[in-house]
PDB file of N, CA and C in Angstrom:
ATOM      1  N   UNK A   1    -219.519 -55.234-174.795  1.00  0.00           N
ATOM      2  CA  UNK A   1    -220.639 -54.375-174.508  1.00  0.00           C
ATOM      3  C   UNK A   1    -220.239 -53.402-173.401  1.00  0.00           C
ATOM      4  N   UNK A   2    -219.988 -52.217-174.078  1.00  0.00           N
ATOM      5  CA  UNK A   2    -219.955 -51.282-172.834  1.00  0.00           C
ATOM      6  C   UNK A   2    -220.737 -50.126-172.337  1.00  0.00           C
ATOM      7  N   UNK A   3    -220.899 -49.750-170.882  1.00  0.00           N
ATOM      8  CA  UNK A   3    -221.904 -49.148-170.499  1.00  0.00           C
ATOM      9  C   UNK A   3    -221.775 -47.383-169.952  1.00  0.00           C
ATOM     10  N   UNK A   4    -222.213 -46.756-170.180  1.00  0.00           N
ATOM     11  CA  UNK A   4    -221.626 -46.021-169.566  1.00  0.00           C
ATOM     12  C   UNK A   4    -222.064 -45.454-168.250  1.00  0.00           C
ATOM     13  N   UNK A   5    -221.131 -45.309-166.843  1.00  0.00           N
ATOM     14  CA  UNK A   5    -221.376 -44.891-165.932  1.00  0.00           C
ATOM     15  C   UNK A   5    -221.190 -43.536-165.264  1.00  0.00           C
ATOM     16  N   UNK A   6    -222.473 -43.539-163.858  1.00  0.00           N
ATOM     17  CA  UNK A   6    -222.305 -41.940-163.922  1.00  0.00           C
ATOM     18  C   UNK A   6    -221.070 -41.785-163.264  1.00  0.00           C
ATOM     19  N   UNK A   7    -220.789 -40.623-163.129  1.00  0.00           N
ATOM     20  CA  UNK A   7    -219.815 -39.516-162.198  1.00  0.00           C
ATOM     21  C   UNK A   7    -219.983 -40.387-160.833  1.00  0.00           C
ATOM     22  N   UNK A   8    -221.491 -40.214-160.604  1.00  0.00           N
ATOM     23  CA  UNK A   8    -221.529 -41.054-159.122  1.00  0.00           C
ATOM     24  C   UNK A   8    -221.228 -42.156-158.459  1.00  0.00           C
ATOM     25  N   UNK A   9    -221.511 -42.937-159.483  1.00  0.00           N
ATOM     26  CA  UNK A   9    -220.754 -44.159-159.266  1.00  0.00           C
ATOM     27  C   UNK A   9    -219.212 -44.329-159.690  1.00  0.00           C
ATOM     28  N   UNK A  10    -218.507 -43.347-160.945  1.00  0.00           N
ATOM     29  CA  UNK A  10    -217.287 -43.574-160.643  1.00  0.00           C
ATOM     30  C   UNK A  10    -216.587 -43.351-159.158  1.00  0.00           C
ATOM     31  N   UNK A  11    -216.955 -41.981-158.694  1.00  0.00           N
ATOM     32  CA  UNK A  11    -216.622 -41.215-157.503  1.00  0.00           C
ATOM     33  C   UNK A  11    -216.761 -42.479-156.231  1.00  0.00           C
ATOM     34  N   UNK A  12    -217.995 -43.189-156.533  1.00  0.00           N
ATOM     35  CA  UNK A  12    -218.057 -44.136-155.349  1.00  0.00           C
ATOM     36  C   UNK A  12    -217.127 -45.349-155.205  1.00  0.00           C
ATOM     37  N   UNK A  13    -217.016 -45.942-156.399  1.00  0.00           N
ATOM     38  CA  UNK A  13    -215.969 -47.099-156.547  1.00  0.00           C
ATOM     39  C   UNK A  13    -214.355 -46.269-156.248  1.00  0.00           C
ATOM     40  N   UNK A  14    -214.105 -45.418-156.569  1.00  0.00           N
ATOM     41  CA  UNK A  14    -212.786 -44.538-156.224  1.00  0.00           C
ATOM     42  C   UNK A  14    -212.518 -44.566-154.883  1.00  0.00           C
ATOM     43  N   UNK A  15    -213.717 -44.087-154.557  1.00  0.00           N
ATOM     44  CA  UNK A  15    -213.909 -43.963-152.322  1.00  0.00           C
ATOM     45  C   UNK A  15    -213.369 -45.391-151.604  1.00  0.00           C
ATOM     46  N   UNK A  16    -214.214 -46.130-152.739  1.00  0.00           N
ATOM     47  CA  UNK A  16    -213.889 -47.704-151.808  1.00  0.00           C
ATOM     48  C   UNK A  16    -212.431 -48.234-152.149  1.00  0.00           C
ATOM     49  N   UNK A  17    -212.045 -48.036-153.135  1.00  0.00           N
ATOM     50  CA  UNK A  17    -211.135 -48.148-153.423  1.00  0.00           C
ATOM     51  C   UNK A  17    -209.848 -47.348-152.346  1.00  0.00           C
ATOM     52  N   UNK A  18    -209.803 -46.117-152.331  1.00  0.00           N
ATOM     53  CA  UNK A  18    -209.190 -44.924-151.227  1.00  0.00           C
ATOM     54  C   UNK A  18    -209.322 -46.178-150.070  1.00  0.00           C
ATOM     55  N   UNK A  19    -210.812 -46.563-149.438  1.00  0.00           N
ATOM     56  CA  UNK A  19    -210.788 -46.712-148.306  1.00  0.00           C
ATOM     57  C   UNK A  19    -210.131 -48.165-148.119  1.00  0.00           C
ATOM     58  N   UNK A  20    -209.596 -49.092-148.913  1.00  0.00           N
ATOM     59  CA  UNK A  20    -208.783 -50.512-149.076  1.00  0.00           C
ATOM     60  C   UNK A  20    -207.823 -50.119-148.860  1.00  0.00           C
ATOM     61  N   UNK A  21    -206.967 -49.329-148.723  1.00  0.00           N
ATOM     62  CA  UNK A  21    -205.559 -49.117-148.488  1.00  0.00           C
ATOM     63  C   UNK A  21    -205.208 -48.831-146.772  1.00  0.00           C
ATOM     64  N   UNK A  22    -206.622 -48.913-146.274  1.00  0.00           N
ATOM     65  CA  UNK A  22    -206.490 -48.597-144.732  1.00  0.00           C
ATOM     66  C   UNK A  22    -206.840 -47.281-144.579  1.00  0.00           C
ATOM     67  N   UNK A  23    -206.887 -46.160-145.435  1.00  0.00           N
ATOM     68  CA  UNK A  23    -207.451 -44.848-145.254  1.00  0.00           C
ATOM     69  C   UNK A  23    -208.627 -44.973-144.724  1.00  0.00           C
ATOM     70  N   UNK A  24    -209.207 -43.929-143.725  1.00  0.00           N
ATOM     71  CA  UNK A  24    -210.307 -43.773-142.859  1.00  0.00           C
ATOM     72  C   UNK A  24    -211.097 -42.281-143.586  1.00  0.00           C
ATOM     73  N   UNK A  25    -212.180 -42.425-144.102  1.00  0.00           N
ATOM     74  CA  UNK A  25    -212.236 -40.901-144.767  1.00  0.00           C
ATOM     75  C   UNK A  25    -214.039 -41.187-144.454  1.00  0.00           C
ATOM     76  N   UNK A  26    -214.318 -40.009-143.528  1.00  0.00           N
ATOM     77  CA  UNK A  26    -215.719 -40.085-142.401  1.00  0.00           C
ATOM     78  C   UNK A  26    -216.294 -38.668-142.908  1.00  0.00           C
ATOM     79  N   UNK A  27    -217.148 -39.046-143.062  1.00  0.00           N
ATOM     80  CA  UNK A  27    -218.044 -37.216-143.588  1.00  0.00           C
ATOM     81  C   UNK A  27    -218.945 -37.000-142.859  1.00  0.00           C
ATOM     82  N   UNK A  28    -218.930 -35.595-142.219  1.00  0.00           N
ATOM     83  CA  UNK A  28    -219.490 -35.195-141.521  1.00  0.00           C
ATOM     84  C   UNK A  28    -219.158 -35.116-140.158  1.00  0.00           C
ATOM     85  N   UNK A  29    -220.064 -35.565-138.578  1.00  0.00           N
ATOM     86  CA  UNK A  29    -219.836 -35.731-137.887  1.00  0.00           C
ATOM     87  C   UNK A  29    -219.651 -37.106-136.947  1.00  0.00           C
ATOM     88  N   UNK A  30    -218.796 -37.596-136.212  1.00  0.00           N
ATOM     89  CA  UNK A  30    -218.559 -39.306-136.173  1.00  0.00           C
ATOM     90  C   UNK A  30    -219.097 -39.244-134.612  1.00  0.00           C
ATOM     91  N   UNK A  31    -220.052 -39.498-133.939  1.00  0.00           N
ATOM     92  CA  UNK A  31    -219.817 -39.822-132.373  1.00  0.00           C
ATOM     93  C   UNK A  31    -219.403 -40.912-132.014  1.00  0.00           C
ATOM     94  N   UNK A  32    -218.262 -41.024-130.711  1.00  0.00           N
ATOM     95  CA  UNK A  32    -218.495 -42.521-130.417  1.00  0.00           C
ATOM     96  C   UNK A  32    -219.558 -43.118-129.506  1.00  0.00           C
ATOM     97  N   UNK A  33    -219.695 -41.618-128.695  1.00  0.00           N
ATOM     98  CA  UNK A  33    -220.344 -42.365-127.804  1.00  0.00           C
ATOM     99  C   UNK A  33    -221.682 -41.956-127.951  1.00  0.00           C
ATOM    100  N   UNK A  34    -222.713 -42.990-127.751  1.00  0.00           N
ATOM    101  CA  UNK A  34    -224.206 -43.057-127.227  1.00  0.00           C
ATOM    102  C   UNK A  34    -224.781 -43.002-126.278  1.00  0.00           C
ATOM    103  N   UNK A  35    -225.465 -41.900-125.270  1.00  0.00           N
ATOM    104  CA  UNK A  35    -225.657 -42.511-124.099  1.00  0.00           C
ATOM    105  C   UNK A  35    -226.911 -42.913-123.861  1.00  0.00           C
ATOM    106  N   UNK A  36    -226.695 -43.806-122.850  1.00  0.00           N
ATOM    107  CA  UNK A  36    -227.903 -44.903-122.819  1.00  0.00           C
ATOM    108  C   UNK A  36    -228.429 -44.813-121.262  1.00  0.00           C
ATOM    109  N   UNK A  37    -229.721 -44.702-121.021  1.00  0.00           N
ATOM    110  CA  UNK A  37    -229.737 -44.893-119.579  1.00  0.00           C
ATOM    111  C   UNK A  37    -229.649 -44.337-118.921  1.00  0.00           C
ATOM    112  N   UNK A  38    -229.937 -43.353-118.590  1.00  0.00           N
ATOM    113  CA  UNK A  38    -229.254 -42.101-118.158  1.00  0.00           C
ATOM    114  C   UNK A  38    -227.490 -41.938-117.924  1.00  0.00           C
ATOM    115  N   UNK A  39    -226.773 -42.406-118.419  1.00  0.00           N
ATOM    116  CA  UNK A  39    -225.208 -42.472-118.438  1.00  0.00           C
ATOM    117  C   UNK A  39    -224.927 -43.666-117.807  1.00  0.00           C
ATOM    118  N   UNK A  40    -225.792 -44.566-117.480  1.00  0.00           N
ATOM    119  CA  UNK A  40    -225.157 -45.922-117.053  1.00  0.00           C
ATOM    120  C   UNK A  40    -225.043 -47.035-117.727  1.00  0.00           C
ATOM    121  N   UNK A  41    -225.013 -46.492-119.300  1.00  0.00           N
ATOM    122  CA  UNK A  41    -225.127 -47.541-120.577  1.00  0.00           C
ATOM    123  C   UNK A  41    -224.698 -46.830-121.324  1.00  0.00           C
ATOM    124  N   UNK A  42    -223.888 -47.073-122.445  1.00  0.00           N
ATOM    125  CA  UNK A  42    -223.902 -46.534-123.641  1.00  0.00           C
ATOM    126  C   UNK A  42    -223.292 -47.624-124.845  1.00  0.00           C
ATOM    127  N   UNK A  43    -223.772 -46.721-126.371  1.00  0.00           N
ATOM    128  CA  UNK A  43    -223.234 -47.745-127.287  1.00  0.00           C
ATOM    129  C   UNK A  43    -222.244 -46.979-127.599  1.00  0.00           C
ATOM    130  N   UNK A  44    -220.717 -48.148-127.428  1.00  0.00           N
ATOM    131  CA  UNK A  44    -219.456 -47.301-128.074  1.00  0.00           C
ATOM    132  C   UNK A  44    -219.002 -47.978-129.320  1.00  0.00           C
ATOM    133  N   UNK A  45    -219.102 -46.607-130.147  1.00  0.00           N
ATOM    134  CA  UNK A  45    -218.641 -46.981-131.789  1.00  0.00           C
ATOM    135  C   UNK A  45    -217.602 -47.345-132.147  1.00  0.00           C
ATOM    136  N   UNK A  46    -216.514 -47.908-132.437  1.00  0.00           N
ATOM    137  CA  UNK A  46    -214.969 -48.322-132.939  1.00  0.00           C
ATOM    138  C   UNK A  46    -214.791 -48.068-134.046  1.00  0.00           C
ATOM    139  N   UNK A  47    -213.904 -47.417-135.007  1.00  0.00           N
ATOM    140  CA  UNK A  47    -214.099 -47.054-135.938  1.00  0.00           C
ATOM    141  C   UNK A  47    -212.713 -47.584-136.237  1.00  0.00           C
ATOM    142  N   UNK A  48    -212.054 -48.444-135.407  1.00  0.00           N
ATOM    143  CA  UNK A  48    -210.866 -49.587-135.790  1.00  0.00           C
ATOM    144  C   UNK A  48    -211.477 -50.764-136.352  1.00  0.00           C
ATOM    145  N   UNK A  49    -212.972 -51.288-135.922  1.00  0.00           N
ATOM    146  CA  UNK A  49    -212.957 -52.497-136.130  1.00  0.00           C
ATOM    147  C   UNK A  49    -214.237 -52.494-136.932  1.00  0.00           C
ATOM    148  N   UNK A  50    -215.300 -51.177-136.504  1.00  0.00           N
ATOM    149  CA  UNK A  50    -216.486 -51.030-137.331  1.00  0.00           C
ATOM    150  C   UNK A  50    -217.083 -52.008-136.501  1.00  0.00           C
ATOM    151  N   UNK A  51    -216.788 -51.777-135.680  1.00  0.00           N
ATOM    152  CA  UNK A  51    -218.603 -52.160-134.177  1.00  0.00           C
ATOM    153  C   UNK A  51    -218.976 -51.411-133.262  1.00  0.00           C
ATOM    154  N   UNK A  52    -219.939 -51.868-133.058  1.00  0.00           N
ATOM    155  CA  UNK A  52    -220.569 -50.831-131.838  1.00  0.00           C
ATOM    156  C   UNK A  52    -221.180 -51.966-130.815  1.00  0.00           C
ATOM    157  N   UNK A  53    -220.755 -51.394-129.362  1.00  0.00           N
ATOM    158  CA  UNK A  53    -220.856 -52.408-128.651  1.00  0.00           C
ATOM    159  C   UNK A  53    -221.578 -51.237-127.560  1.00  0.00           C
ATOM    160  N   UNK A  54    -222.661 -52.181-127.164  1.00  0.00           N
ATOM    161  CA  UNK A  54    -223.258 -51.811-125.954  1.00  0.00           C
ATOM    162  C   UNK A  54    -222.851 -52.367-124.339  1.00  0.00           C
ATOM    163  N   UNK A  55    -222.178 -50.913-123.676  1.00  0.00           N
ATOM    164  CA  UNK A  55    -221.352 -51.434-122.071  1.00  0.00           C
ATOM    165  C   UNK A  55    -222.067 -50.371-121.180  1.00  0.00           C
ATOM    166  N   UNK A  56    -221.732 -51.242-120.044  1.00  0.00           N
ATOM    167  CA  UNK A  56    -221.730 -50.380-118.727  1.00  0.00           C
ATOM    168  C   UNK A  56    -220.820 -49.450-118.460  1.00  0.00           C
ATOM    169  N   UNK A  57    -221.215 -47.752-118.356  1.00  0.00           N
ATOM    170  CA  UNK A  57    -219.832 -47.081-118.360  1.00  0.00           C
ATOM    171  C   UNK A  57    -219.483 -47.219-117.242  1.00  0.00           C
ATOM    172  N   UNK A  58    -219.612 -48.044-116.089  1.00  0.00           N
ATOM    173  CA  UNK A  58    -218.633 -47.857-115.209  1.00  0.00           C
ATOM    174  C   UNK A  58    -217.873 -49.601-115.156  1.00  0.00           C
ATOM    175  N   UNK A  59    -218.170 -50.357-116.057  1.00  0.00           N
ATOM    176  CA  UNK A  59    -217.505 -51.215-116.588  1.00  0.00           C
ATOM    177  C   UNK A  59    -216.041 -51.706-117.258  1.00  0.00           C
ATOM    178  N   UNK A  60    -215.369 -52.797-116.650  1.00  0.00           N
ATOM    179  CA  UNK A  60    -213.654 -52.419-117.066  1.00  0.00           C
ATOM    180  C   UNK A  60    -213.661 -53.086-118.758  1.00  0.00           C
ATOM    181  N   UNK A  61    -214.950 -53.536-119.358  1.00  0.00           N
ATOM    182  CA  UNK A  61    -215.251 -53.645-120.671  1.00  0.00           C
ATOM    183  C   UNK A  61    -215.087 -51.991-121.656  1.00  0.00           C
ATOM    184  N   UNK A  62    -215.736 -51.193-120.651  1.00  0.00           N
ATOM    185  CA  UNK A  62    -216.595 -49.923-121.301  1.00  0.00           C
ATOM    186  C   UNK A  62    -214.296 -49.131-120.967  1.00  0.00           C
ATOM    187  N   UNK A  63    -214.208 -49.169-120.035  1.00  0.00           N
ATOM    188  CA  UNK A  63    -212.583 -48.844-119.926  1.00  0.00           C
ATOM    189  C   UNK A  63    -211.261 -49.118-120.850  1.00  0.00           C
ATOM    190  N   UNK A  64    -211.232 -50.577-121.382  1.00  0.00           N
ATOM    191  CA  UNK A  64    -210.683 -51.198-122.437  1.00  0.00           C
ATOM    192  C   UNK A  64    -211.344 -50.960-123.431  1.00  0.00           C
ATOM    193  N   UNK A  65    -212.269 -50.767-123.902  1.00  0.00           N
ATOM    194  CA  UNK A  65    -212.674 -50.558-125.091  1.00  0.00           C
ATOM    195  C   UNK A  65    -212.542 -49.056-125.654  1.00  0.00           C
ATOM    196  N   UNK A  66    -212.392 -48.103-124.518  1.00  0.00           N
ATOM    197  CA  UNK A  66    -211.907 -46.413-124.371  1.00  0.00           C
ATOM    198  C   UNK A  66    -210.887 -46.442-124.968  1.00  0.00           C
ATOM    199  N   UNK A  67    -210.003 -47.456-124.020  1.00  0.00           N
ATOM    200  CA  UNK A  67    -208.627 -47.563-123.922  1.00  0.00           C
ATOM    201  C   UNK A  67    -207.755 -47.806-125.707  1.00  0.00           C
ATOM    202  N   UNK A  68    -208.314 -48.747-126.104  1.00  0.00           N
ATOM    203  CA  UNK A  68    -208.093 -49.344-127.658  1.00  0.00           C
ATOM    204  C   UNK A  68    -208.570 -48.355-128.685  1.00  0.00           C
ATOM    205  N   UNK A  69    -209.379 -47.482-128.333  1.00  0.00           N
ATOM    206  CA  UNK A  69    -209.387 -46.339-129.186  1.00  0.00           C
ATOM    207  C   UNK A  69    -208.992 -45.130-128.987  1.00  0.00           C
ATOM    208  N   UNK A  70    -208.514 -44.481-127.781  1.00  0.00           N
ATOM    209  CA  UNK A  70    -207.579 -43.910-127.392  1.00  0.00           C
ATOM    210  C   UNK A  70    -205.674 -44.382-128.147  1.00  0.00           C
ATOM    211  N   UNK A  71    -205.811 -45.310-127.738  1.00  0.00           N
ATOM    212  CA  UNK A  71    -204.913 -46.067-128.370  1.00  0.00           C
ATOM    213  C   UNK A  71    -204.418 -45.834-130.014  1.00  0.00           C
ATOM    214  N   UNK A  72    -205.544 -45.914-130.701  1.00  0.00           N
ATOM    215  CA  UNK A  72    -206.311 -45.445-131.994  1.00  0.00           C
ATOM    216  C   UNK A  72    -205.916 -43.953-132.994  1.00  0.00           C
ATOM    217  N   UNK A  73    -205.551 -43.115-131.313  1.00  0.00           N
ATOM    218  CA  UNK A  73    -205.629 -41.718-131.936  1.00  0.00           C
ATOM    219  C   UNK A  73    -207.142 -41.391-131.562  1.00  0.00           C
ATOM    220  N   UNK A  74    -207.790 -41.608-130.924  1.00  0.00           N
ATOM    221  CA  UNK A  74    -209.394 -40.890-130.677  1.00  0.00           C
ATOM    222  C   UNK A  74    -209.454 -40.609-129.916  1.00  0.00           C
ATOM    223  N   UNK A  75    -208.598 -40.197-128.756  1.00  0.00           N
ATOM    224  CA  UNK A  75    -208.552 -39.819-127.198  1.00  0.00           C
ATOM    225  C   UNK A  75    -209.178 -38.588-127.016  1.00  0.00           C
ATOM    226  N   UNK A  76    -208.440 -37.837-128.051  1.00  0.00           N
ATOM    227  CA  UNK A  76    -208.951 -36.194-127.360  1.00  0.00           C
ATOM    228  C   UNK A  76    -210.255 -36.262-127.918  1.00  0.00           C
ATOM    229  N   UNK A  77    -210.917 -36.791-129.194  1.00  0.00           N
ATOM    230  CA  UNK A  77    -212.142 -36.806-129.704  1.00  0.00           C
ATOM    231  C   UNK A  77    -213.067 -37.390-128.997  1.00  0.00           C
ATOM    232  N   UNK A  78    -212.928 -38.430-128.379  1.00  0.00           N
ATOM    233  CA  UNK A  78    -213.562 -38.726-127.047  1.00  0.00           C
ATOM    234  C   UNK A  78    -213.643 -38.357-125.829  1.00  0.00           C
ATOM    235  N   UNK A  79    -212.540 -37.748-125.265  1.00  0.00           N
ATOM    236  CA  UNK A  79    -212.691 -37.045-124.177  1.00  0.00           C
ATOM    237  C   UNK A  79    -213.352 -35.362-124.422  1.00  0.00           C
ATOM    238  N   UNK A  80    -213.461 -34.622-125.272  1.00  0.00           N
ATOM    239  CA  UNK A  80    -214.065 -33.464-125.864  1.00  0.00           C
ATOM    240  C   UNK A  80    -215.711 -34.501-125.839  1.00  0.00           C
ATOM    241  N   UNK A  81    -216.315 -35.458-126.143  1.00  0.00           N
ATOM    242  CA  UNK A  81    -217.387 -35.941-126.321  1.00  0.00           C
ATOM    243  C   UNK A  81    -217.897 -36.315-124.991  1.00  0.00           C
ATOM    244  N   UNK A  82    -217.329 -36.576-124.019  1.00  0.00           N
ATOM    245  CA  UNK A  82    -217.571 -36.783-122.396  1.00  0.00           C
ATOM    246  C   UNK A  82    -217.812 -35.668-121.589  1.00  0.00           C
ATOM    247  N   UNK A  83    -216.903 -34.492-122.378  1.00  0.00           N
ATOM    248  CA  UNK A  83    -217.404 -32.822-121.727  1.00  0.00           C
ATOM    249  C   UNK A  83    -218.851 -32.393-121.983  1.00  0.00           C
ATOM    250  N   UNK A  84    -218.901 -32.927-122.997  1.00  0.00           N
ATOM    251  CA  UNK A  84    -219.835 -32.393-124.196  1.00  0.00           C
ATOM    252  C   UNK A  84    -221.286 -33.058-123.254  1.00  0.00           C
ATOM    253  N   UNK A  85    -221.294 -34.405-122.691  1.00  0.00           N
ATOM    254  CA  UNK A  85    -222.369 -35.325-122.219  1.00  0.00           C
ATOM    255  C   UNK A  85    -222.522 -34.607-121.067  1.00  0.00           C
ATOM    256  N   UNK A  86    -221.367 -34.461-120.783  1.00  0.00           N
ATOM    257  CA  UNK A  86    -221.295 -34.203-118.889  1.00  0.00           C
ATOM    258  C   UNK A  86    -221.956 -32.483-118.943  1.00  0.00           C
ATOM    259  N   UNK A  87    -222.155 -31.352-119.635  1.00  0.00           N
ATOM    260  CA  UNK A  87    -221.894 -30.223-119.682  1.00  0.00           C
ATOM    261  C   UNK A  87    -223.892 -30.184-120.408  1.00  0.00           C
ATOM    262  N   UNK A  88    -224.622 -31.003-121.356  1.00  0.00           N
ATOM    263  CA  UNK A  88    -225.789 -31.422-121.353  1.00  0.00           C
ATOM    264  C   UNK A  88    -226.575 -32.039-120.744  1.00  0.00           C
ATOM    265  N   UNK A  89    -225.991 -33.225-119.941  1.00  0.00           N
ATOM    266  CA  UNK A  89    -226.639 -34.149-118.867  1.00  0.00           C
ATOM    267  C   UNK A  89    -226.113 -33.763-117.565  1.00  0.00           C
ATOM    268  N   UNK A  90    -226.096 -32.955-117.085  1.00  0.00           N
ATOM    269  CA  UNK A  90    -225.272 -33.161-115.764  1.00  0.00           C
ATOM    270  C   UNK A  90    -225.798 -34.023-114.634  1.00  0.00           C
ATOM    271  N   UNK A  91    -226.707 -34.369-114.630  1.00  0.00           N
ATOM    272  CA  UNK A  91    -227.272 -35.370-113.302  1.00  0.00           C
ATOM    273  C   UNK A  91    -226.529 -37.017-113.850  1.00  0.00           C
ATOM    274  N   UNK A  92    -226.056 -36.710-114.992  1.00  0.00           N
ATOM    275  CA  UNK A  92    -226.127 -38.362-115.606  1.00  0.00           C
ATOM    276  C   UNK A  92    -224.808 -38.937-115.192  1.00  0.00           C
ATOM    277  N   UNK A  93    -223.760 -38.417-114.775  1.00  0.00           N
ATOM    278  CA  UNK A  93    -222.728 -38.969-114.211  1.00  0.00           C
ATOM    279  C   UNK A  93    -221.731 -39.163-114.940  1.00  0.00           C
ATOM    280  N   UNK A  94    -221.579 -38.149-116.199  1.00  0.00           N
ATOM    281  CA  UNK A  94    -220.726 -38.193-117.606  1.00  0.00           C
ATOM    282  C   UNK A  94    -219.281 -37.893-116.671  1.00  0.00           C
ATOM    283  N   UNK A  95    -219.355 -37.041-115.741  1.00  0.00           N
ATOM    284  CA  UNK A  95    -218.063 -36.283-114.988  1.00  0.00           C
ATOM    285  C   UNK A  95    -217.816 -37.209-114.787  1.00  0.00           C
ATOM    286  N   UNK A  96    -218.374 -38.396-113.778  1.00  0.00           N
ATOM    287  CA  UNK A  96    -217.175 -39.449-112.869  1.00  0.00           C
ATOM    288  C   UNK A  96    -217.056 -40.413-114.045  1.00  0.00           C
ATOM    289  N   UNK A  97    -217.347 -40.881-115.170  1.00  0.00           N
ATOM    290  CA  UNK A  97    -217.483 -41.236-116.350  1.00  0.00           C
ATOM    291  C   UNK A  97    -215.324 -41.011-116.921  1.00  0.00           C
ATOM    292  N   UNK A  98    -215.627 -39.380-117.011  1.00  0.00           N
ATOM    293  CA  UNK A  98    -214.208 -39.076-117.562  1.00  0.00           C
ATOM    294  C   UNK A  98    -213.453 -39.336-116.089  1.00  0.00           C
ATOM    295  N   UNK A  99    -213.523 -39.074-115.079  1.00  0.00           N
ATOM    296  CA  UNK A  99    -212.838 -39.032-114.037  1.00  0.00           C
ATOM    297  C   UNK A  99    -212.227 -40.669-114.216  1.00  0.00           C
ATOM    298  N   UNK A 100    -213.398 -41.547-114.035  1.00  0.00           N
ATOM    299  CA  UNK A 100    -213.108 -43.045-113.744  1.00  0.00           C
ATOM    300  C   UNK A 100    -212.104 -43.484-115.243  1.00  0.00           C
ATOM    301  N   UNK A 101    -212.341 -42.722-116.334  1.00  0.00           N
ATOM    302  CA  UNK A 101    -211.338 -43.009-117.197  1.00  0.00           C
ATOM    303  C   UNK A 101    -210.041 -42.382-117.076  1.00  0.00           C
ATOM    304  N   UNK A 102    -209.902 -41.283-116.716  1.00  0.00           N
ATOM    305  CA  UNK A 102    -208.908 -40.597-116.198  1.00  0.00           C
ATOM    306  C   UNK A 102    -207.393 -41.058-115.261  1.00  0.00           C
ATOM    307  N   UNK A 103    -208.555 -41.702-114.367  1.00  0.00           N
ATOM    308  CA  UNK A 103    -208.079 -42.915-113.076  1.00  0.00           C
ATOM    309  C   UNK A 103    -207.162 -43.892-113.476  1.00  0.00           C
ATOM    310  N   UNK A 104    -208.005 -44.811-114.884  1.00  0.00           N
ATOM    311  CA  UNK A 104    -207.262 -45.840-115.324  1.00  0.00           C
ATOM    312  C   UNK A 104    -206.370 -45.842-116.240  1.00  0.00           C
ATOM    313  N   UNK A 105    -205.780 -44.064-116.343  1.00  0.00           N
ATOM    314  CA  UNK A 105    -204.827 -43.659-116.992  1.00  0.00           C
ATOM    315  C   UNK A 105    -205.359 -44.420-119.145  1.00  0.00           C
ATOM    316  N   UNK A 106    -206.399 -44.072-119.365  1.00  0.00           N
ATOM    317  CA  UNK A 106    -207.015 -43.985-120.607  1.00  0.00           C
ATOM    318  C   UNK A 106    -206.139 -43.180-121.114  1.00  0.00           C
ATOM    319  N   UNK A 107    -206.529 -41.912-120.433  1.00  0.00           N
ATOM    320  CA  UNK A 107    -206.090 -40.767-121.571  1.00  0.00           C
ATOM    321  C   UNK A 107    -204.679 -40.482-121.783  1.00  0.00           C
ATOM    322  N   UNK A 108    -204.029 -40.996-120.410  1.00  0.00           N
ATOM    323  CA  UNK A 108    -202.481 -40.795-120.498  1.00  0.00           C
ATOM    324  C   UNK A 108    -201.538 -41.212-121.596  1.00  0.00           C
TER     325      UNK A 108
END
């Protein structure tokens, strides 16, 4: 008995398929970061492990967890996203945010 399927669903089983081989393929726009709190919380997205974890950004959790996706290849995409906070929020403390990552040689 066979059925026939749409375009859409071939196209979708293809994607998942693409994405089993370890390919990363993101549409649209990806943020990692969330800010929470006025900048003294945020949720950071991983798109190594597919979690999102809620830290203290001045936390050596919220630093290592930078760090491992920097690591990743997401450095400059995250640090362009900290300008981006710091340059909309400015009272929120996004600057010492990149600075304090800066410090712990993240981006290096």
């Amino acid at each position: 008995m066979a059925s026939n399927t749409s375009k859409t669903a071939r196209a979708s089983v293809r994607a998942g398929q693409a994405g089993a081989s370890g390919a990363l393929s993101v549409l649209g726009e990806f943020k990692y970061l969330i800010p929470l709190n006025k900048g003294r919380h945020a949720y950071v997205r991983n798109l190594t492990n597919g979690r999102t974890v809620h830290l203290k950004t001045d936390s050596d959790a919220f630093v290592e967890e930078i760090r491992t996706l920097t690591g990743a290849g997401h450095g400059v995409k995250i640090r362009a996203e900290l300008k981006s906070l710091a340059a909309s929020h400015p009272k929120d403390g996004w600057d010492d945010t990149e600075k304090r990552l800066e410090d712990a040689g993240v981006f290096a």
